[in-house]
Amino acid sequence: MVADSKPRIGLALAGGGPLGAVYELGALSALAEALAGVDFNALDVYVGVSAGGFIAAGLANGIAPRKLAAMFVESETSDEPLSPSMLLRPALREYARRAASVPPLLLNSIWHYVSNPLSGNFFESFQRLSRAIPTGVFNNAGIDAFLTRLFSAPGRSNDFRELPHKLFLVATDLDTGASVAFGAPGYDHVPISAAVQASAALPGLFPPVVIENRYYVDGALKKTLHASVALDHGAELLLCVNPLVPFDSQLAASRGAPRDHKLVEGGLPVVLAQTFRAIIHSRMQVGMSKYQTQYRGSDVVLFEPNRDDADMFFTNMFSYSSRRRLSEHAYQKTRAELLRRYDELQPILARHGVSIRLDVLRDPTRRLLGVSRRHRRPASQALDAARELAATLSDLQVLVERRLRPLRRAA
């Protein structure tokens, strides 16, 4: 890097559904206030995959991490709310289209079986009925509609070409299996909102998204982070956030977890979740190891949950209280991780003009979210406010005492 030149800093965000989005928003809010020299709304390049694409698009449009957290986590009180229920609307059009195909497929299967009774068996004749199974359970078109409205506000844009910084949203072309980086030449005319929807179309959960007669699904099918997209565009310091890691129950037990989790007790959903996390995390580690040799002039710094983080693994993401709790959890855990890794990270960040603000990390009063006011009576709200003020004053007193202690010793 040339002396006195402005460092080129990038951000790569992996997917992880609503769970991953909440974690990333908490982690990014912590990083934004603790890293001096990094403006998360003025980075040189952003890369987002799946849920990370929604956040990357928001950041590139000038929406601060805390603002995004309020939109997603505190949707009932935010002036620009994004409710996760928007992602849980049944894909009725897909259901209807597939249902309409059942009669001709059934007749065709019967005819195939009757006309070839000796050359084929029953299951082989009727397997063509599988074409009538819907390609997705839920409809994620609400993402496109919401982001179109969000990015139409003054100072924002739904056009990649009008952004002041590079933004890439990665999806997978269903018919070729190739990764496509919307925002790159030849794909930068696609609306950002549609690119986010395509990147987040997890197969089985959401139907493929059609853009210019091509079908796209989740960008994580090929790579977890697609960090190389940012590195290829000159990022010298690349900050990465990956919200999904496999859970290590033995590690958790060795560190004093309340109980030794046997994941098989959670049934098929938990077993599948662990399998999926293990696959994508292993793939990401392979990619990260290659970056060290392929991009020797760049530094890649990864932030992710600890493998013994039971809160992150077992959280029910479809309740309001869980979203609030997990986002605060991610915020505080990232602050603690920055403190723990200070000696490792500070020299790396310093090469790019970035420093870690220890005063911020050691401030015990910092929170991501305020006290929830849902379903509270006015009297209860006043009491909670008084308690919150008392707790804040108590924390402040402790902080002052810590600062004065060295001065007293010196005196």
Coordinates of C-alpha atoms in Angstrom, one line a residue:
M1 CA 0.0 0.0 0.0
V2 CA 1.4 3.4 -1.0
A3 CA 2.2 5.6 2.0
D4 CA -0.4 8.2 2.9
S5 CA -2.9 6.7 0.5
K6 CA -6.4 6.0 1.6
P7 CA -6.7 2.3 2.5
R8 CA -9.2 0.3 0.4
I9 CA -11.5 -1.4 2.9
G10 CA -14.2 -3.9 2.0
L11 CA -16.9 -5.9 3.7
A12 CA -18.1 -9.5 2.9
L13 CA -21.3 -10.8 4.6
A14 CA -22.4 -14.4 4.4
G15 CA -26.0 -15.6 4.6
G16 CA -27.9 -17.4 7.3
G17 CA -31.6 -16.4 6.9
P18 CA -33.3 -14.2 9.6
L19 CA -31.0 -15.8 12.2
G20 CA -27.9 -14.8 10.4
A21 CA -29.2 -11.3 9.6
V22 CA -29.9 -10.6 13.3
Y23 CA -26.4 -11.8 14.3
E24 CA -24.7 -9.8 11.6
L25 CA -26.6 -6.6 12.5
G26 CA -25.5 -7.0 16.2
A27 CA -21.9 -7.7 15.2
L28 CA -21.7 -4.9 12.7
S29 CA -23.1 -2.4 15.2
A30 CA -20.4 -3.4 17.6
L31 CA -17.7 -3.1 15.0
A32 CA -18.9 0.2 13.7
E33 CA -18.5 1.9 17.1
A34 CA -15.3 0.1 18.1
L35 CA -13.2 0.4 14.9
A36 CA -11.8 3.9 14.5
G37 CA -11.0 4.6 10.9
V38 CA -13.8 2.5 9.4
D39 CA -17.1 4.0 8.2
F40 CA -19.4 1.2 7.4
N41 CA -21.4 3.4 5.0
A42 CA -18.4 4.5 3.0
L43 CA -16.4 1.3 2.3
D44 CA -14.8 0.8 -1.1
V45 CA -16.5 -2.5 -1.8
Y46 CA -19.4 -4.5 -0.4
V47 CA -20.2 -8.2 -1.1
G48 CA -23.4 -9.8 0.2
V49 CA -24.8 -13.3 -0.1
S50 CA -28.3 -14.2 0.9
A51 CA -29.3 -12.4 4.1
G52 CA -26.0 -10.7 4.0
G53 CA -27.0 -9.2 0.7
F54 CA -29.9 -7.3 2.3
I55 CA -27.5 -5.8 4.9
A56 CA -24.8 -5.0 2.4
A57 CA -27.3 -3.2 0.1
G58 CA -28.5 -1.2 3.1
L59 CA -25.0 -0.2 4.2
A60 CA -24.0 0.8 0.6
N61 CA -27.1 3.0 0.6
G62 CA -26.0 4.9 3.6
I63 CA -28.2 3.2 6.3
A64 CA -26.1 2.7 9.5
P65 CA -25.9 -0.7 11.1
R66 CA -27.9 0.5 14.2
K67 CA -30.6 1.8 11.9
L68 CA -30.8 -1.5 10.0
A69 CA -30.9 -3.3 13.4
A70 CA -33.9 -1.2 14.5
M71 CA -35.7 -1.9 11.2
F72 CA -35.3 -5.6 11.5
V73 CA -35.2 -6.3 15.2
E74 CA -37.5 -3.6 16.5
S75 CA -39.9 -3.6 13.5
E76 CA -42.9 -2.6 15.6
T77 CA -41.4 0.7 16.6
S78 CA -39.2 1.5 13.7
D79 CA -40.2 4.2 11.2
E80 CA -39.1 1.9 8.3
P81 CA -40.0 -1.6 9.7
L82 CA -39.0 -4.9 8.1
S83 CA -41.0 -7.7 9.7
P84 CA -39.7 -11.2 9.3
S85 CA -43.3 -12.3 8.8
M86 CA -42.9 -10.8 5.3
L87 CA -40.8 -13.8 4.5
L88 CA -43.3 -16.4 5.7
R89 CA -46.1 -15.7 3.2
P90 CA -47.1 -18.9 1.4
A91 CA -46.0 -19.1 -2.3
L92 CA -49.6 -19.4 -3.4
R93 CA -48.9 -18.7 -7.1
E94 CA -46.3 -21.5 -7.1
Y95 CA -48.8 -23.8 -5.4
A96 CA -51.4 -23.0 -8.0
R97 CA -49.1 -23.4 -10.9
R98 CA -47.9 -26.8 -9.7
A99 CA -51.4 -28.0 -8.8
A100 CA -52.6 -27.2 -12.4
S101 CA -49.9 -29.5 -13.7
V102 CA -51.1 -32.5 -11.7
P103 CA -54.0 -33.7 -14.0
P104 CA -51.9 -33.9 -17.3
L105 CA -49.0 -35.4 -15.4
L106 CA -51.2 -38.0 -13.8
L107 CA -52.8 -39.0 -17.1
N108 CA -49.4 -39.2 -18.8
S109 CA -48.1 -41.4 -16.0
I110 CA -51.1 -43.7 -16.2
W111 CA -50.8 -44.0 -20.0
H112 CA -47.1 -44.7 -19.7
Y113 CA -47.8 -47.5 -17.2
V114 CA -50.7 -49.0 -19.1
S115 CA -49.0 -48.9 -22.5
N116 CA -45.7 -50.4 -21.2
P117 CA -46.8 -52.9 -18.5
L118 CA -43.9 -55.2 -19.1
S119 CA -41.0 -52.7 -19.7
G120 CA -41.5 -50.4 -16.7
N121 CA -42.6 -50.6 -13.1
F122 CA -45.2 -48.6 -11.3
F123 CA -42.9 -46.2 -9.5
E124 CA -40.9 -45.5 -12.6
S125 CA -44.0 -44.5 -14.5
F126 CA -45.4 -42.3 -11.8
Q127 CA -42.1 -40.6 -10.8
R128 CA -42.9 -37.8 -13.2
L129 CA -45.5 -36.6 -10.7
S130 CA -42.6 -35.2 -8.7
R131 CA -42.6 -32.3 -11.2
A132 CA -45.8 -31.1 -9.5
I133 CA -44.0 -30.5 -6.1
P134 CA -43.7 -26.8 -5.5
T135 CA -40.1 -25.5 -5.7
G136 CA -40.6 -23.3 -2.6
V137 CA -42.8 -23.1 0.5
F138 CA -42.7 -19.3 1.0
N139 CA -42.8 -16.3 -1.3
N140 CA -39.9 -13.9 -0.8
A141 CA -41.2 -11.3 -3.3
G142 CA -41.8 -9.0 -0.4
I143 CA -38.1 -8.4 -0.2
D144 CA -38.1 -6.8 -3.7
A145 CA -41.2 -4.7 -2.8
F146 CA -39.8 -3.5 0.5
L147 CA -36.3 -2.7 -0.7
T148 CA -37.8 -0.9 -3.8
R149 CA -39.6 1.4 -1.4
L150 CA -36.7 1.7 1.0
F151 CA -34.2 2.6 -1.7
S152 CA -36.5 5.2 -3.3
A153 CA -35.9 7.6 -0.4
P154 CA -33.8 10.7 -1.0
G155 CA -30.1 9.9 -1.0
R156 CA -30.6 6.2 -1.7
S157 CA -30.8 4.3 -5.0
N158 CA -32.0 1.0 -6.3
D159 CA -29.5 1.2 -9.1
F160 CA -26.0 -0.3 -8.6
R161 CA -24.5 2.2 -11.1
E162 CA -25.7 5.2 -9.0
L163 CA -24.1 4.1 -5.7
P164 CA -20.9 5.9 -4.6
H165 CA -19.3 2.6 -3.7
K166 CA -19.1 -0.8 -5.3
L167 CA -21.8 -3.3 -4.3
F168 CA -21.9 -7.0 -5.4
L169 CA -24.8 -9.3 -4.5
V170 CA -24.1 -12.9 -5.4
A171 CA -26.7 -15.4 -6.6
T172 CA -26.5 -18.8 -8.4
D173 CA -27.8 -19.4 -11.9
L174 CA -30.0 -22.5 -11.4
D175 CA -29.6 -23.8 -15.0
T176 CA -25.8 -23.6 -15.1
G177 CA -24.7 -23.7 -11.4
A178 CA -22.6 -20.6 -12.0
S179 CA -22.2 -17.8 -9.5
V180 CA -23.4 -14.4 -10.7
A181 CA -22.3 -11.2 -9.0
F182 CA -25.1 -8.7 -9.6
G183 CA -23.4 -5.2 -9.7
A184 CA -20.6 -6.4 -11.9
P185 CA -20.5 -5.3 -15.6
G186 CA -23.3 -6.9 -17.5
Y187 CA -25.4 -7.4 -14.3
D188 CA -25.3 -3.9 -12.9
H189 CA -28.5 -2.8 -14.6
V190 CA -30.6 -5.3 -12.5
P191 CA -32.4 -3.5 -9.6
I192 CA -30.6 -4.0 -6.3
S193 CA -33.9 -5.1 -4.7
A194 CA -34.3 -7.9 -7.3
A195 CA -30.7 -9.0 -6.8
V196 CA -31.2 -9.2 -3.1
Q197 CA -34.3 -11.4 -3.6
A198 CA -32.4 -13.7 -6.0
S199 CA -29.4 -14.0 -3.7
A200 CA -31.7 -15.0 -0.8
A201 CA -33.8 -17.6 -2.6
L202 CA -32.8 -20.6 -0.6
P203 CA -33.9 -23.7 -2.6
G204 CA -36.9 -25.6 -1.0
L205 CA -37.8 -22.6 1.2
F206 CA -38.3 -20.0 -1.6
P207 CA -38.9 -20.6 -5.4
P208 CA -36.2 -19.5 -7.8
V209 CA -36.3 -15.8 -8.8
V210 CA -36.7 -15.0 -12.5
I211 CA -34.6 -12.2 -13.8
E212 CA -34.5 -11.6 -17.6
N213 CA -35.7 -15.2 -18.2
R214 CA -32.9 -16.7 -16.0
Y215 CA -33.7 -18.5 -12.8
Y216 CA -31.6 -17.7 -9.7
V217 CA -31.3 -19.2 -6.3
D218 CA -29.2 -18.6 -3.1
G219 CA -25.7 -17.4 -3.7
A220 CA -24.3 -19.6 -1.0
L221 CA -24.7 -22.7 -3.1
K222 CA -21.2 -22.2 -4.5
K223 CA -19.4 -20.3 -1.8
T224 CA -20.2 -19.2 1.7
L225 CA -18.7 -15.6 1.6
H226 CA -17.6 -14.9 -1.9
A227 CA -14.9 -12.8 -0.3
S228 CA -12.8 -13.2 -3.4
V229 CA -15.2 -10.8 -5.3
A230 CA -14.1 -8.0 -2.9
L231 CA -10.4 -8.9 -3.1
D232 CA -10.5 -9.0 -6.9
H233 CA -11.7 -5.4 -6.7
G234 CA -8.8 -4.2 -4.8
A235 CA -9.8 -4.6 -1.1
E236 CA -6.6 -4.3 1.0
L237 CA -8.4 -4.9 4.3
L238 CA -11.5 -7.1 4.1
L239 CA -13.8 -7.5 7.1
C240 CA -15.9 -10.7 6.9
V241 CA -18.9 -11.7 9.0
N242 CA -20.2 -15.3 9.0
P243 CA -23.1 -16.0 11.3
L244 CA -23.4 -19.8 11.0
V245 CA -20.9 -22.1 12.6
P246 CA -21.4 -25.8 13.7
F247 CA -22.2 -26.2 17.4
D248 CA -19.7 -28.0 19.6
S249 CA -21.6 -29.5 22.5
Q250 CA -18.6 -31.0 24.1
L251 CA -16.7 -27.7 24.0
A252 CA -19.8 -26.0 25.5
A253 CA -19.9 -28.6 28.3
S254 CA -16.2 -28.1 29.0
R255 CA -16.7 -24.4 29.4
G256 CA -19.5 -24.8 32.0
A257 CA -22.7 -25.0 29.9
P258 CA -25.8 -25.8 32.0
R259 CA -26.2 -29.2 30.3
D260 CA -24.5 -31.4 27.7
H261 CA -26.6 -31.0 24.5
K262 CA -27.2 -34.1 22.5
L263 CA -28.2 -32.7 19.2
V264 CA -30.1 -35.8 18.1
E265 CA -32.6 -35.0 20.8
G266 CA -33.7 -32.0 18.8
G267 CA -34.9 -34.2 15.9
L268 CA -34.5 -33.8 12.2
P269 CA -34.5 -29.9 12.2
V270 CA -31.5 -29.7 14.6
V271 CA -29.7 -32.5 12.8
L272 CA -30.1 -30.8 9.4
A273 CA -29.1 -27.5 10.9
Q274 CA -25.9 -28.9 12.3
T275 CA -25.2 -30.7 9.0
F276 CA -25.8 -27.6 6.9
R277 CA -23.6 -25.4 9.2
A278 CA -20.8 -28.0 9.2
I279 CA -20.7 -28.1 5.4
I280 CA -20.8 -24.4 4.7
H281 CA -18.3 -23.6 7.4
S282 CA -15.8 -26.2 6.2
R283 CA -16.1 -24.9 2.7
M284 CA -15.5 -21.3 4.0
Q285 CA -12.4 -22.4 5.9
V286 CA -10.9 -23.9 2.7
G287 CA -11.5 -20.6 0.9
M288 CA -10.1 -18.5 3.7
S289 CA -6.9 -20.5 3.7
K290 CA -6.4 -19.9 -0.1
Y291 CA -6.8 -16.2 0.3
Q292 CA -3.5 -16.0 2.3
T293 CA -1.5 -17.1 -0.8
Q294 CA -3.7 -15.7 -3.6
Y295 CA -4.0 -12.2 -2.2
R296 CA -0.7 -11.7 -0.3
G297 CA -1.1 -7.9 -0.3
S298 CA -4.5 -8.0 1.5
D299 CA -5.6 -8.8 5.0
V300 CA -8.8 -10.7 5.7
V301 CA -10.3 -10.6 9.2
L302 CA -13.2 -12.9 10.0
F303 CA -15.8 -12.4 12.8
E304 CA -18.2 -15.2 13.7
P305 CA -19.9 -16.8 16.7
N306 CA -17.9 -19.1 19.0
R307 CA -18.6 -22.8 18.4
D308 CA -19.9 -23.3 22.0
D309 CA -22.5 -20.5 21.5
A310 CA -25.7 -22.3 22.4
D311 CA -27.8 -19.1 22.2
M312 CA -26.8 -18.7 18.6
F313 CA -27.5 -22.3 17.6
F314 CA -30.8 -22.9 19.6
T315 CA -32.5 -19.6 19.2
N316 CA -36.1 -19.6 17.9
M317 CA -35.8 -16.8 15.3
F318 CA -39.6 -16.4 14.8
S319 CA -40.4 -14.7 18.1
Y320 CA -40.0 -11.0 18.8
S321 CA -38.2 -11.6 22.1
S322 CA -35.7 -14.0 20.5
R323 CA -34.7 -11.4 17.9
R324 CA -34.1 -8.8 20.5
R325 CA -32.1 -11.1 22.7
L326 CA -30.0 -12.5 19.9
S327 CA -29.1 -9.2 18.4
E328 CA -28.0 -7.9 21.8
H329 CA -26.1 -11.1 22.4
A330 CA -24.3 -10.8 19.1
Y331 CA -23.4 -7.1 19.9
Q332 CA -22.0 -7.9 23.3
K333 CA -20.2 -11.1 22.2
T334 CA -18.5 -9.2 19.3
R335 CA -17.4 -6.5 21.8
A336 CA -15.9 -9.2 24.0
E337 CA -14.3 -10.9 21.0
L338 CA -12.6 -7.6 20.0
L339 CA -11.1 -7.3 23.5
R340 CA -10.0 -10.9 23.5
R341 CA -8.3 -10.6 20.1
Y342 CA -6.9 -7.1 20.6
D343 CA -3.2 -8.2 20.5
E344 CA -3.9 -10.2 17.3
L345 CA -6.0 -7.7 15.4
Q346 CA -4.5 -4.3 16.3
P347 CA -1.3 -4.8 14.3
I348 CA -3.3 -6.0 11.3
L349 CA -5.8 -3.2 11.4
A350 CA -3.1 -0.6 12.0
R351 CA -1.5 -1.4 8.6
H352 CA -4.7 0.1 7.1
G353 CA -5.1 3.1 9.3
V354 CA -7.6 1.4 11.6
S355 CA -7.5 1.1 15.4
I356 CA -9.6 -0.5 18.1
R357 CA -11.2 1.9 20.6
L358 CA -10.6 0.2 23.9
D359 CA -12.5 3.0 25.7
V360 CA -15.6 2.0 23.8
L361 CA -15.1 -1.8 24.4
R362 CA -14.5 -1.3 28.2
D363 CA -17.6 0.9 28.6
P364 CA -20.1 -1.4 30.5
T365 CA -23.1 0.8 29.8
R366 CA -23.2 0.3 26.1
R367 CA -26.2 -1.5 24.7
L368 CA -27.5 -2.2 21.2
L369 CA -31.2 -2.0 22.0
G370 CA -33.2 -0.1 24.6
V371 CA -35.6 -1.8 27.1
S372 CA -38.6 -3.3 25.2
R373 CA -41.8 -1.5 25.8
R374 CA -44.1 -4.1 24.3
H375 CA -47.2 -4.9 26.2
R376 CA -46.2 -2.6 29.1
R377 CA -48.6 -0.4 31.1
P378 CA -47.6 3.3 31.5
A379 CA -46.9 2.8 35.2
S380 CA -44.7 -0.2 34.4
Q381 CA -42.9 1.8 31.7
A382 CA -42.1 4.6 34.2
L383 CA -40.8 2.1 36.8
D384 CA -38.7 0.4 34.1
A385 CA -37.3 3.8 33.1
A386 CA -36.4 4.6 36.7
R387 CA -34.7 1.2 37.1
E388 CA -32.8 1.6 33.8
L389 CA -31.6 5.1 34.9
A390 CA -30.5 3.8 38.3
A391 CA -28.6 0.9 36.6
T392 CA -26.9 3.3 34.2
L393 CA -25.9 5.7 37.0
S394 CA -24.5 2.7 38.9
D395 CA -22.5 1.5 35.9
L396 CA -21.3 5.1 35.4
Q397 CA -20.1 5.2 39.0
V398 CA -18.2 2.0 38.6
L399 CA -16.6 3.3 35.4
V400 CA -15.5 6.6 37.1
E401 CA -14.0 4.6 40.0
R402 CA -12.0 2.5 37.6
R403 CA -10.6 5.6 35.9
L404 CA -9.8 7.4 39.2
R405 CA -8.1 4.4 40.8
P406 CA -4.7 4.8 38.9
L407 CA -4.7 8.5 39.7
R408 CA -5.2 7.8 43.4
R409 CA -2.4 5.3 43.4
A410 CA 0.0 7.7 41.7
A411 CA -0.9 10.4 44.3

